[in-house]
PDB file of C-alpha atoms and ligand atoms in Angstrom:
ATOM      1  CA  UNK M1222       0.264  20.771  -8.104  1.00  0.00           C
ATOM      2  CA  UNK M1223       2.293  20.879  -4.644  1.00  0.00           C
ATOM      3  CA  UNK M1224       1.022  19.884  -1.173  1.00  0.00           C
ATOM      4  CA  UNK M1225       2.097  21.034   2.069  1.00  0.00           C
ATOM      5  CA  UNK M1226       3.017  17.661   3.507  1.00  0.00           C
ATOM      6  CA  UNK M1227       3.087  18.657   7.110  1.00  0.00           C
ATOM      7  CA  UNK M1228      -0.741  19.110   6.765  1.00  0.00           C
ATOM      8  CA  UNK M1229      -1.057  15.635   5.355  1.00  0.00           C
ATOM      9  CA  UNK M1230       1.004  14.083   7.816  1.00  0.00           C
ATOM     10  CA  UNK M1231      -1.436  15.485  10.597  1.00  0.00           C
ATOM     11  CA  UNK M1232      -4.410  14.070   8.479  1.00  0.00           C
ATOM     12  CA  UNK M1233      -3.635  10.385   8.176  1.00  0.00           C
ATOM     13  CA  UNK M1234      -1.921  10.516  12.053  1.00  0.00           C
ATOM     14  CA  UNK M1235      -5.469  11.656  13.022  1.00  0.00           C
ATOM     15  CA  UNK M1236      -7.198   8.993  10.855  1.00  0.00           C
ATOM     16  CA  UNK M1237      -4.673   6.309  12.094  1.00  0.00           C
ATOM     17  CA  UNK M1238      -5.489   7.044  15.948  1.00  0.00           C
ATOM     18  CA  UNK M1239      -9.195   5.874  15.223  1.00  0.00           C
ATOM     19  CA  UNK M1240      -7.400   2.384  14.784  1.00  0.00           C
ATOM     20  CA  UNK M1241      -7.409   1.798  18.873  1.00  0.00           C
ATOM     21  CA  UNK M1242     -11.038   2.059  18.929  1.00  0.00           C
ATOM     22  CA  UNK M1243     -11.738  -1.707  19.744  1.00  0.00           C
ATOM     23  CA  UNK M1244     -15.483  -1.688  20.031  1.00  0.00           C
ATOM     24  CA  UNK M1245     -15.745  -0.075  16.427  1.00  0.00           C
ATOM     25  CA  UNK M1246     -13.230  -2.770  15.077  1.00  0.00           C
ATOM     26  CA  UNK M1247     -15.664  -5.370  16.424  1.00  0.00           C
ATOM     27  CA  UNK M1248     -18.502  -4.124  14.370  1.00  0.00           C
ATOM     28  CA  UNK M1249     -18.013  -6.169  11.302  1.00  0.00           C
ATOM     29  CA  UNK M1250     -19.672  -6.452   8.114  1.00  0.00           C
ATOM     30  CA  UNK M1251     -18.729  -9.100   5.391  1.00  0.00           C
ATOM     31  CA  UNK M1252     -17.920  -7.622   1.647  1.00  0.00           C
ATOM     32  CA  UNK M1253     -17.174 -10.877   0.165  1.00  0.00           C
ATOM     33  CA  UNK M1254     -15.338 -14.310   0.584  1.00  0.00           C
ATOM     34  CA  UNK M1255     -12.838 -13.662   3.612  1.00  0.00           C
ATOM     35  CA  UNK M1256     -13.410  -9.528   2.991  1.00  0.00           C
ATOM     36  CA  UNK M1257     -14.592  -7.457   5.717  1.00  0.00           C
ATOM     37  CA  UNK M1258     -15.204  -3.959   6.718  1.00  0.00           C
ATOM     38  CA  UNK M1259     -15.414  -2.286  10.045  1.00  0.00           C
ATOM     39  CA  UNK M1260     -16.784   0.467  11.545  1.00  0.00           C
ATOM     40  CA  UNK M1261     -13.286   2.002  12.025  1.00  0.00           C
ATOM     41  CA  UNK M1262     -12.684   1.615   8.352  1.00  0.00           C
ATOM     42  CA  UNK M1263     -15.601   4.018   7.551  1.00  0.00           C
ATOM     43  CA  UNK M1264     -15.068   6.193  10.641  1.00  0.00           C
ATOM     44  CA  UNK M1265     -11.326   6.800   9.100  1.00  0.00           C
ATOM     45  CA  UNK M1266     -12.220   7.342   5.547  1.00  0.00           C
ATOM     46  CA  UNK M1267     -14.871   9.977   6.695  1.00  0.00           C
ATOM     47  CA  UNK M1268     -12.609  11.648   8.851  1.00  0.00           C
ATOM     48  CA  UNK M1269      -9.795  11.937   6.154  1.00  0.00           C
ATOM     49  CA  UNK M1270     -12.506  12.573   3.513  1.00  0.00           C
ATOM     50  CA  UNK M1271     -13.667  15.683   5.587  1.00  0.00           C
ATOM     51  CA  UNK M1272      -9.951  16.789   6.037  1.00  0.00           C
ATOM     52  CA  UNK M1273      -9.121  16.600   2.641  1.00  0.00           C
ATOM     53  CA  UNK M1274     -12.199  18.834   1.192  1.00  0.00           C
ATOM     54  CA  UNK M1275     -11.150  20.976   3.660  1.00  0.00           C
ATOM     55  CA  UNK M1276      -7.719  21.710   2.640  1.00  0.00           C
ATOM     56  CA  UNK M1277      -7.885  20.852  -0.978  1.00  0.00           C
ATOM     57  CA  UNK M1278     -11.744  21.087  -2.186  1.00  0.00           C
ATOM     58  CA  UNK M1279     -10.882  20.933  -5.746  1.00  0.00           C
ATOM     59  CA  UNK M1280      -9.409  17.314  -5.448  1.00  0.00           C
ATOM     60  CA  UNK M1281     -11.579  14.232  -5.965  1.00  0.00           C
ATOM     61  CA  UNK M1282     -11.218  11.151  -3.570  1.00  0.00           C
ATOM     62  CA  UNK M1283     -10.820   7.492  -4.519  1.00  0.00           C
ATOM     63  CA  UNK M1284     -11.450   5.433  -1.533  1.00  0.00           C
ATOM     64  CA  UNK M1285     -12.086   1.841  -0.728  1.00  0.00           C
ATOM     65  CA  UNK M1286     -15.243   2.201   1.042  1.00  0.00           C
ATOM     66  CA  UNK M1287     -17.046   4.445  -1.397  1.00  0.00           C
ATOM     67  CA  UNK M1288     -18.578   4.557  -4.991  1.00  0.00           C
ATOM     68  CA  UNK M1289     -15.593   5.644  -7.375  1.00  0.00           C
ATOM     69  CA  UNK M1290     -17.322   5.413 -10.539  1.00  0.00           C
ATOM     70  CA  UNK M1291     -17.307   9.105 -11.139  1.00  0.00           C
ATOM     71  CA  UNK M1292     -13.566   9.767 -10.674  1.00  0.00           C
ATOM     72  CA  UNK M1293     -11.899  11.344 -13.706  1.00  0.00           C
ATOM     73  CA  UNK M1294      -8.283  10.230 -13.648  1.00  0.00           C
ATOM     74  CA  UNK M1295      -6.940  12.868 -15.842  1.00  0.00           C
ATOM     75  CA  UNK M1296      -7.565  15.125 -12.878  1.00  0.00           C
ATOM     76  CA  UNK M1297      -6.053  15.451  -9.435  1.00  0.00           C
ATOM     77  CA  UNK M1298      -7.419  12.452  -7.458  1.00  0.00           C
ATOM     78  CA  UNK M1299      -6.287  11.307  -3.831  1.00  0.00           C
ATOM     79  CA  UNK M1300      -6.549   7.484  -3.512  1.00  0.00           C
ATOM     80  CA  UNK M1301      -6.911   6.179  -0.205  1.00  0.00           C
ATOM     81  CA  UNK M1302      -7.321   2.811   1.748  1.00  0.00           C
ATOM     82  CA  UNK M1303      -8.323   3.996   5.160  1.00  0.00           C
ATOM     83  CA  UNK M1304      -7.553   0.557   6.409  1.00  0.00           C
ATOM     84  CA  UNK M1305      -5.254  -1.437   4.785  1.00  0.00           C
ATOM     85  CA  UNK M1306      -5.091  -4.631   6.660  1.00  0.00           C
ATOM     86  CA  UNK M1307      -8.670  -5.026   7.978  1.00  0.00           C
ATOM     87  CA  UNK M1308      -8.202  -8.616   8.607  1.00  0.00           C
ATOM     88  CA  UNK M1309      -5.210  -7.587  10.929  1.00  0.00           C
ATOM     89  CA  UNK M1310      -7.431  -4.905  12.609  1.00  0.00           C
ATOM     90  CA  UNK M1311     -10.031  -7.325  13.518  1.00  0.00           C
ATOM     91  CA  UNK M1312      -7.598  -9.723  15.395  1.00  0.00           C
ATOM     92  CA  UNK M1313      -5.885  -6.980  16.838  1.00  0.00           C
ATOM     93  CA  UNK M1314      -2.714  -8.133  14.984  1.00  0.00           C
ATOM     94  CA  UNK M1315      -1.209  -4.576  14.771  1.00  0.00           C
ATOM     95  CA  UNK M1316      -0.018  -4.621  10.955  1.00  0.00           C
ATOM     96  CA  UNK M1317      -2.672  -2.175   9.419  1.00  0.00           C
ATOM     97  CA  UNK M1318      -1.969   1.278   7.964  1.00  0.00           C
ATOM     98  CA  UNK M1319      -3.764   4.304   6.638  1.00  0.00           C
ATOM     99  CA  UNK M1320      -2.585   4.491   2.845  1.00  0.00           C
ATOM    100  CA  UNK M1321      -2.945   7.828   1.078  1.00  0.00           C
ATOM    101  CA  UNK M1322      -1.552   8.835  -2.491  1.00  0.00           C
ATOM    102  CA  UNK M1323      -2.032  11.851  -4.848  1.00  0.00           C
ATOM    103  CA  UNK M1324      -2.016  11.669  -8.659  1.00  0.00           C
ATOM    104  CA  UNK M1325      -2.484  14.294 -10.676  1.00  0.00           C
ATOM    105  CA  UNK M1326      -2.922  14.159 -14.566  1.00  0.00           C
ATOM    106  CA  UNK M1327      -2.240  10.598 -14.390  1.00  0.00           C
ATOM    107  CA  UNK M1328       1.223  11.299 -12.531  1.00  0.00           C
ATOM    108  CA  UNK M1329       2.403  10.738  -8.986  1.00  0.00           C
ATOM    109  CA  UNK M1330       2.441  13.984  -6.461  1.00  0.00           C
ATOM    110  CA  UNK M1331       2.982  12.268  -3.372  1.00  0.00           C
ATOM    111  CA  UNK M1332       2.431   9.052  -1.338  1.00  0.00           C
ATOM    112  CA  UNK M1333       2.026   8.470   2.731  1.00  0.00           C
ATOM    113  CA  UNK M1334       1.706   5.125   4.738  1.00  0.00           C
ATOM    114  CA  UNK M1335       1.208   5.596   8.558  1.00  0.00           C
ATOM    115  CA  UNK M1336       1.400   2.710  10.608  1.00  0.00           C
ATOM    116  CA  UNK M1337      -0.240   3.720  14.104  1.00  0.00           C
ATOM    117  CA  UNK M1338       1.260   0.886  16.329  1.00  0.00           C
ATOM    118  CA  UNK M1339       4.746   1.810  15.341  1.00  0.00           C
ATOM    119  CA  UNK M1340       3.757   5.439  14.994  1.00  0.00           C
ATOM    120  CA  UNK M1341       5.923   4.968  11.541  1.00  0.00           C
ATOM    121  CA  UNK M1342       5.033   7.451   9.083  1.00  0.00           C
ATOM    122  CA  UNK M1343       6.586   6.790   5.521  1.00  0.00           C
ATOM    123  CA  UNK M1344       6.167   9.270   2.928  1.00  0.00           C
ATOM    124  CA  UNK M1345       7.330  10.110  -0.811  1.00  0.00           C
ATOM    125  CA  UNK M1346       7.419  12.949  -3.293  1.00  0.00           C
ATOM    126  CA  UNK M1347       8.986  12.272  -6.700  1.00  0.00           C
ATOM    127  CA  UNK M1348      12.128  14.185  -7.366  1.00  0.00           C
ATOM    128  CA  UNK M1349      11.223  13.188 -11.385  1.00  0.00           C
ATOM    129  CA  UNK M1350       8.451  16.254 -11.158  1.00  0.00           C
ATOM    130  CA  UNK M1351      11.242  19.166 -10.257  1.00  0.00           C
ATOM    131  CA  UNK M1352      10.617  22.246  -8.335  1.00  0.00           C
ATOM    132  CA  UNK M1353      11.246  20.600  -5.159  1.00  0.00           C
ATOM    133  CA  UNK M1354      14.725  21.362  -3.483  1.00  0.00           C
ATOM    134  CA  UNK M1355      16.715  18.471  -2.286  1.00  0.00           C
ATOM    135  CA  UNK M1356      15.645  16.966   1.160  1.00  0.00           C
ATOM    136  CA  UNK M1357      12.306  17.671   0.152  1.00  0.00           C
ATOM    137  CA  UNK M1358      11.627  15.029  -2.746  1.00  0.00           C
ATOM    138  CA  UNK M1359      12.381  11.214  -2.286  1.00  0.00           C
ATOM    139  CA  UNK M1360      11.103   8.735  -0.062  1.00  0.00           C
ATOM    140  CA  UNK M1361      11.247   8.902   4.167  1.00  0.00           C
ATOM    141  CA  UNK M1362      10.492   7.030   7.177  1.00  0.00           C
ATOM    142  CA  UNK M1363       9.806   9.555   9.861  1.00  0.00           C
ATOM    143  CA  UNK M1364      11.416  12.478   8.119  1.00  0.00           C
ATOM    144  CA  UNK M1365      14.758  10.377   7.195  1.00  0.00           C
ATOM    145  CA  UNK M1366      15.504   9.343   3.951  1.00  0.00           C
ATOM    146  CA  UNK M1367      15.332   5.413   3.095  1.00  0.00           C
ATOM    147  CA  UNK M1368      16.318   3.299   0.560  1.00  0.00           C
ATOM    148  CA  UNK M1369      15.960  -0.033  -0.817  1.00  0.00           C
ATOM    149  CA  UNK M1370      17.940  -3.057  -0.182  1.00  0.00           C
ATOM    150  CA  UNK M1371      21.034  -4.063  -1.780  1.00  0.00           C
ATOM    151  CA  UNK M1372      20.640  -7.634  -1.967  1.00  0.00           C
ATOM    152  CA  UNK M1373      21.598  -9.256  -5.459  1.00  0.00           C
ATOM    153  CA  UNK M1374      20.630 -12.979  -4.626  1.00  0.00           C
ATOM    154  CA  UNK M1375      17.749 -14.885  -4.005  1.00  0.00           C
ATOM    155  CA  UNK M1376      19.960 -16.516  -1.231  1.00  0.00           C
ATOM    156  CA  UNK M1377      20.366 -13.086   0.482  1.00  0.00           C
ATOM    157  CA  UNK M1378      16.716 -12.111   0.285  1.00  0.00           C
ATOM    158  CA  UNK M1379      13.712 -11.937   2.611  1.00  0.00           C
ATOM    159  CA  UNK M1380      10.484 -11.830   0.376  1.00  0.00           C
ATOM    160  CA  UNK M1381       7.102 -10.817   1.390  1.00  0.00           C
ATOM    161  CA  UNK M1382       4.215 -12.302  -0.225  1.00  0.00           C
ATOM    162  CA  UNK M1383       0.213 -11.320  -0.584  1.00  0.00           C
ATOM    163  CA  UNK M1384      -2.045 -14.289  -0.646  1.00  0.00           C
ATOM    164  CA  UNK M1385      -4.782 -12.779  -2.666  1.00  0.00           C
ATOM    165  CA  UNK M1386      -7.108 -13.726   0.477  1.00  0.00           C
ATOM    166  CA  UNK M1387     -10.411 -12.692  -1.273  1.00  0.00           C
ATOM    167  CA  UNK M1388      -9.783 -15.114  -4.498  1.00  0.00           C
ATOM    168  CA  UNK M1389      -9.374 -18.711  -3.390  1.00  0.00           C
ATOM    169  CA  UNK M1390      -9.484 -20.036  -6.967  1.00  0.00           C
ATOM    170  CA  UNK M1391      -5.802 -18.674  -7.466  1.00  0.00           C
ATOM    171  CA  UNK M1392      -4.763 -20.505  -4.138  1.00  0.00           C
ATOM    172  CA  UNK M1393      -3.024 -23.454  -5.898  1.00  0.00           C
ATOM    173  CA  UNK M1394      -0.962 -21.277  -8.392  1.00  0.00           C
ATOM    174  CA  UNK M1395       0.024 -18.984  -5.601  1.00  0.00           C
ATOM    175  CA  UNK M1396       1.104 -21.626  -3.019  1.00  0.00           C
ATOM    176  CA  UNK M1397       3.064 -23.143  -5.839  1.00  0.00           C
ATOM    177  CA  UNK M1398       4.799 -19.754  -6.673  1.00  0.00           C
ATOM    178  CA  UNK M1399       5.389 -19.162  -2.841  1.00  0.00           C
ATOM    179  CA  UNK M1400       7.009 -22.477  -2.313  1.00  0.00           C
ATOM    180  CA  UNK M1401       9.287 -22.273  -5.336  1.00  0.00           C
ATOM    181  CA  UNK M1402      10.499 -18.990  -3.925  1.00  0.00           C
ATOM    182  CA  UNK M1403      10.656 -20.056  -0.624  1.00  0.00           C
ATOM    183  CA  UNK M1404      12.729 -22.832  -1.379  1.00  0.00           C
ATOM    184  CA  UNK M1405      15.549 -20.505  -2.923  1.00  0.00           C
ATOM    185  CA  UNK M1406      15.220 -17.266  -0.459  1.00  0.00           C
ATOM    186  CA  UNK M1407      16.113 -16.693   2.941  1.00  0.00           C
ATOM    187  CA  UNK M1408      12.536 -16.675   4.020  1.00  0.00           C
ATOM    188  CA  UNK M1409       9.091 -15.666   3.400  1.00  0.00           C
ATOM    189  CA  UNK M1410       6.758 -13.122   5.225  1.00  0.00           C
ATOM    190  CA  UNK M1411       3.124 -12.782   5.236  1.00  0.00           C
ATOM    191  CA  UNK M1412       2.467  -9.691   6.829  1.00  0.00           C
ATOM    192  CA  UNK M1413      -1.316  -8.610   5.713  1.00  0.00           C
ATOM    193  CA  UNK M1414      -1.146  -5.118   4.748  1.00  0.00           C
ATOM    194  CA  UNK M1415       0.115  -4.566   1.207  1.00  0.00           C
ATOM    195  CA  UNK M1416       0.872  -1.131   1.860  1.00  0.00           C
ATOM    196  CA  UNK M1417       3.111  -1.965   4.538  1.00  0.00           C
ATOM    197  CA  UNK M1418       4.678  -4.656   2.753  1.00  0.00           C
ATOM    198  CA  UNK M1419       5.500  -2.075   0.134  1.00  0.00           C
ATOM    199  CA  UNK M1420       6.734   0.422   2.861  1.00  0.00           C
ATOM    200  CA  UNK M1421       8.929  -2.208   4.313  1.00  0.00           C
ATOM    201  CA  UNK M1422      10.372  -2.847   0.631  1.00  0.00           C
ATOM    202  CA  UNK M1423      11.201   0.893   0.293  1.00  0.00           C
ATOM    203  CA  UNK M1424      13.206   1.064   3.463  1.00  0.00           C
ATOM    204  CA  UNK M1425      15.081  -2.474   2.840  1.00  0.00           C
ATOM    205  CA  UNK M1426      13.300  -4.532   5.766  1.00  0.00           C
ATOM    206  CA  UNK M1427      12.345  -6.682   3.025  1.00  0.00           C
ATOM    207  CA  UNK M1428      13.799  -7.127  -0.615  1.00  0.00           C
ATOM    208  CA  UNK M1429      10.510  -7.909  -2.451  1.00  0.00           C
ATOM    209  CA  UNK M1430       6.979  -8.118  -2.233  1.00  0.00           C
ATOM    210  CA  UNK M1431       4.303  -9.416  -4.520  1.00  0.00           C
ATOM    211  CA  UNK M1432       0.571 -10.200  -4.521  1.00  0.00           C
ATOM    212  CA  UNK M1433      -2.126 -10.542  -7.163  1.00  0.00           C
ATOM    213  CA  UNK M1434      -4.891  -8.653  -8.080  1.00  0.00           C
ATOM    214  CA  UNK M1435      -4.395  -5.601  -5.606  1.00  0.00           C
ATOM    215  CA  UNK M1436      -6.682  -2.735  -5.906  1.00  0.00           C
ATOM    216  CA  UNK M1437      -5.396   0.860  -6.488  1.00  0.00           C
ATOM    217  CA  UNK M1438      -5.905   1.995  -2.883  1.00  0.00           C
ATOM    218  CA  UNK M1439      -3.478  -1.361  -1.979  1.00  0.00           C
ATOM    219  CA  UNK M1440      -0.191  -0.075  -4.207  1.00  0.00           C
ATOM    220  CA  UNK M1441      -0.950   3.658  -4.681  1.00  0.00           C
ATOM    221  CA  UNK M1442       0.998   5.137  -2.003  1.00  0.00           C
ATOM    222  CA  UNK M1443       3.454   2.389  -1.662  1.00  0.00           C
ATOM    223  CA  UNK M1444       4.270   2.181  -5.465  1.00  0.00           C
ATOM    224  CA  UNK M1445       5.817   5.831  -5.134  1.00  0.00           C
ATOM    225  CA  UNK M1446       7.488   5.079  -2.084  1.00  0.00           C
ATOM    226  CA  UNK M1447       9.126   2.271  -3.423  1.00  0.00           C
ATOM    227  CA  UNK M1448      10.186   3.843  -6.910  1.00  0.00           C
ATOM    228  CA  UNK M1449      11.524   7.036  -4.802  1.00  0.00           C
ATOM    229  CA  UNK M1450      13.458   4.794  -2.627  1.00  0.00           C
ATOM    230  CA  UNK M1451      15.193   3.655  -5.712  1.00  0.00           C
ATOM    231  CA  UNK M1452      13.259   0.536  -6.418  1.00  0.00           C
ATOM    232  CA  UNK M1453      10.853  -0.802  -9.038  1.00  0.00           C
ATOM    233  CA  UNK M1454       7.300  -1.933  -8.973  1.00  0.00           C
ATOM    234  CA  UNK M1455       5.967  -3.869 -11.868  1.00  0.00           C
ATOM    235  CA  UNK M1456       3.617  -6.346 -12.637  1.00  0.00           C
ATOM    236  CA  UNK M1457       4.559 -10.136 -12.576  1.00  0.00           C
ATOM    237  CA  UNK M1458       5.707  -9.649 -16.192  1.00  0.00           C
ATOM    238  CA  UNK M1459       7.673  -6.679 -15.320  1.00  0.00           C
ATOM    239  CA  UNK M1460       5.597  -4.269 -16.790  1.00  0.00           C
ATOM    240  CA  UNK M1461       4.689  -1.047 -15.499  1.00  0.00           C
ATOM    241  CA  UNK M1462       1.449  -1.106 -13.434  1.00  0.00           C
ATOM    242  CA  UNK M1463      -1.780   1.129 -13.992  1.00  0.00           C
ATOM    243  CA  UNK M1464      -2.317   2.887 -11.118  1.00  0.00           C
ATOM    244  CA  UNK M1465      -6.261   3.171 -11.840  1.00  0.00           C
ATOM    245  CA  UNK M1466      -6.873  -0.439 -11.826  1.00  0.00           C
ATOM    246  CA  UNK M1467      -6.640  -3.768 -10.018  1.00  0.00           C
ATOM    247  CA  UNK M1468      -3.696  -5.654 -10.999  1.00  0.00           C
ATOM    248  CA  UNK M1469      -0.641  -8.060  -9.731  1.00  0.00           C
ATOM    249  CA  UNK M1470       2.107  -6.064  -7.922  1.00  0.00           C
ATOM    250  CA  UNK M1471       5.710  -6.640  -7.465  1.00  0.00           C
ATOM    251  CA  UNK M1472       7.725  -4.179  -5.615  1.00  0.00           C
ATOM    252  CA  UNK M1473      11.593  -4.703  -5.040  1.00  0.00           C
ATOM    253  CA  UNK M1474      14.944  -3.204  -4.726  1.00  0.00           C
ATOM    254  CA  UNK M1475      15.048  -3.562  -8.562  1.00  0.00           C
ATOM    255  CA  UNK M1476      17.543  -6.640  -9.044  1.00  0.00           C
ATOM    256  CA  UNK M1477      15.312  -9.174  -6.874  1.00  0.00           C
ATOM    257  CA  UNK M1478      12.204  -8.030  -8.624  1.00  0.00           C
ATOM    258  CA  UNK M1479      14.171  -8.906 -12.270  1.00  0.00           C
ATOM    259  CA  UNK M1480      15.088 -12.193 -10.832  1.00  0.00           C
ATOM    260  CA  UNK M1481      11.317 -13.290  -9.339  1.00  0.00           C
ATOM    261  CA  UNK M1482      10.139 -12.276 -12.983  1.00  0.00           C
ATOM    262  CA  UNK M1483      12.924 -14.196 -14.785  1.00  0.00           C
ATOM    263  CA  UNK M1484      12.805 -17.400 -13.017  1.00  0.00           C
ATOM    264  CA  UNK M1485       9.409 -17.700 -11.293  1.00  0.00           C
ATOM    265  CA  UNK M1486       6.589 -15.644 -12.636  1.00  0.00           C
ATOM    266  CA  UNK M1487       6.739 -16.970 -16.127  1.00  0.00           C
ATOM    267  CA  UNK M1488       3.860 -19.026 -15.504  1.00  0.00           C
TER     268      UNK M1488
HETATM  269  C1  LIG O1700      -5.724  -5.986   1.937  1.00  0.00           C
HETATM  270  C2  LIG O1700      -4.535  -6.120   2.392  1.00  0.00           C
HETATM  271  C3  LIG O1700      -3.878  -7.868   2.284  1.00  0.00           C
HETATM  272  C4  LIG O1700      -3.943  -8.308   0.782  1.00  0.00           C
HETATM  273  C5  LIG O1700      -4.943  -8.052   0.371  1.00  0.00           C
HETATM  274  C6  LIG O1700      -5.554  -6.447   0.432  1.00  0.00           C
HETATM  275  P1  LIG O1700      -7.817  -4.525   3.016  1.00  0.00           P
HETATM  276  O1  LIG O1700      -6.525  -4.998   1.897  1.00  0.00           O
HETATM  277  O2  LIG O1700      -3.679  -5.461   1.845  1.00  0.00           O
HETATM  278  O3  LIG O1700      -2.663  -7.764   2.499  1.00  0.00           O
HETATM  279  O4  LIG O1700      -3.666  -9.500   1.015  1.00  0.00           O
HETATM  280  O5  LIG O1700      -4.973  -8.495  -0.721  1.00  0.00           O
HETATM  281  O6  LIG O1700      -7.152  -6.436  -0.111  1.00  0.00           O
HETATM  282  O7  LIG O1700      -8.801  -5.298   2.314  1.00  0.00           O
HETATM  283  O8  LIG O1700      -7.315  -5.010   4.602  1.00  0.00           O
HETATM  284  O9  LIG O1700      -7.821  -2.953   2.940  1.00  0.00           O
HETATM  285 CA1  LIG O1701      -6.190  -2.598   1.202  1.00  0.00          CA
HETATM  286 CA1  LIG O1702      -9.101  -1.427   3.051  1.00  0.00          CA
END
């Protein structure tokens, strides 16, 4: 299956434009511990769902704010996080993104992450699938090819962390890990959007990002971006993650991911 990417860009930009509605962002519902959803999340999902159905009626949608129990992953499926970084959105912290990926028959077809505040649109189309000419496949930021960093040592690395904010039972383990890594790298960052974190690894702004127990919509698009930008995405043991399931995610330029698994993540 091939997608006319410009159509997808227009759709995610239309969704991202809704982030600026501060009244809707203030209409908040609590989903669980530290876990919120706003009217913006629902509005963005509904708009994108409608547009996707108009263009590609045969493709299923897995979305954070809907029931996904009927999804058949052996067929084509969009994986959408309408607002990745809802807590940031509530605080007008300006680090949130629309994240949308397409998988077909278990294989990635394309991924898009749109950051409306900076108007940065990241996208990736896997080259491995063939049939695409040079310049059409790979990873891009606003249409220009991007690549992961060249960092080879912890001492030259800037590393982004995710705190698994909805699962405080892992806080001791997580913060111990953050401390050990912090002491060896240049510094750590906590952006508050896993999609943006992975997009930043893909374009070399950071050298690695990791977080326990992410959901498919948090990493589905970012994973394609990092891999097409020359990096790797694994779980904390260095194995390939399952895009259909919740799991721990480590995206990196490759080398720094290897170091993190070897030296810090062998709990
Ligand atoms: C969250 C963000 C956050 C990460 C959480 C995610 P949401 O997504 O990506 O950075 O720490 O694990 O659930 O809830 O804002 O879509
Ligand atoms: Ca998310
Ligand atoms: Ca979300």
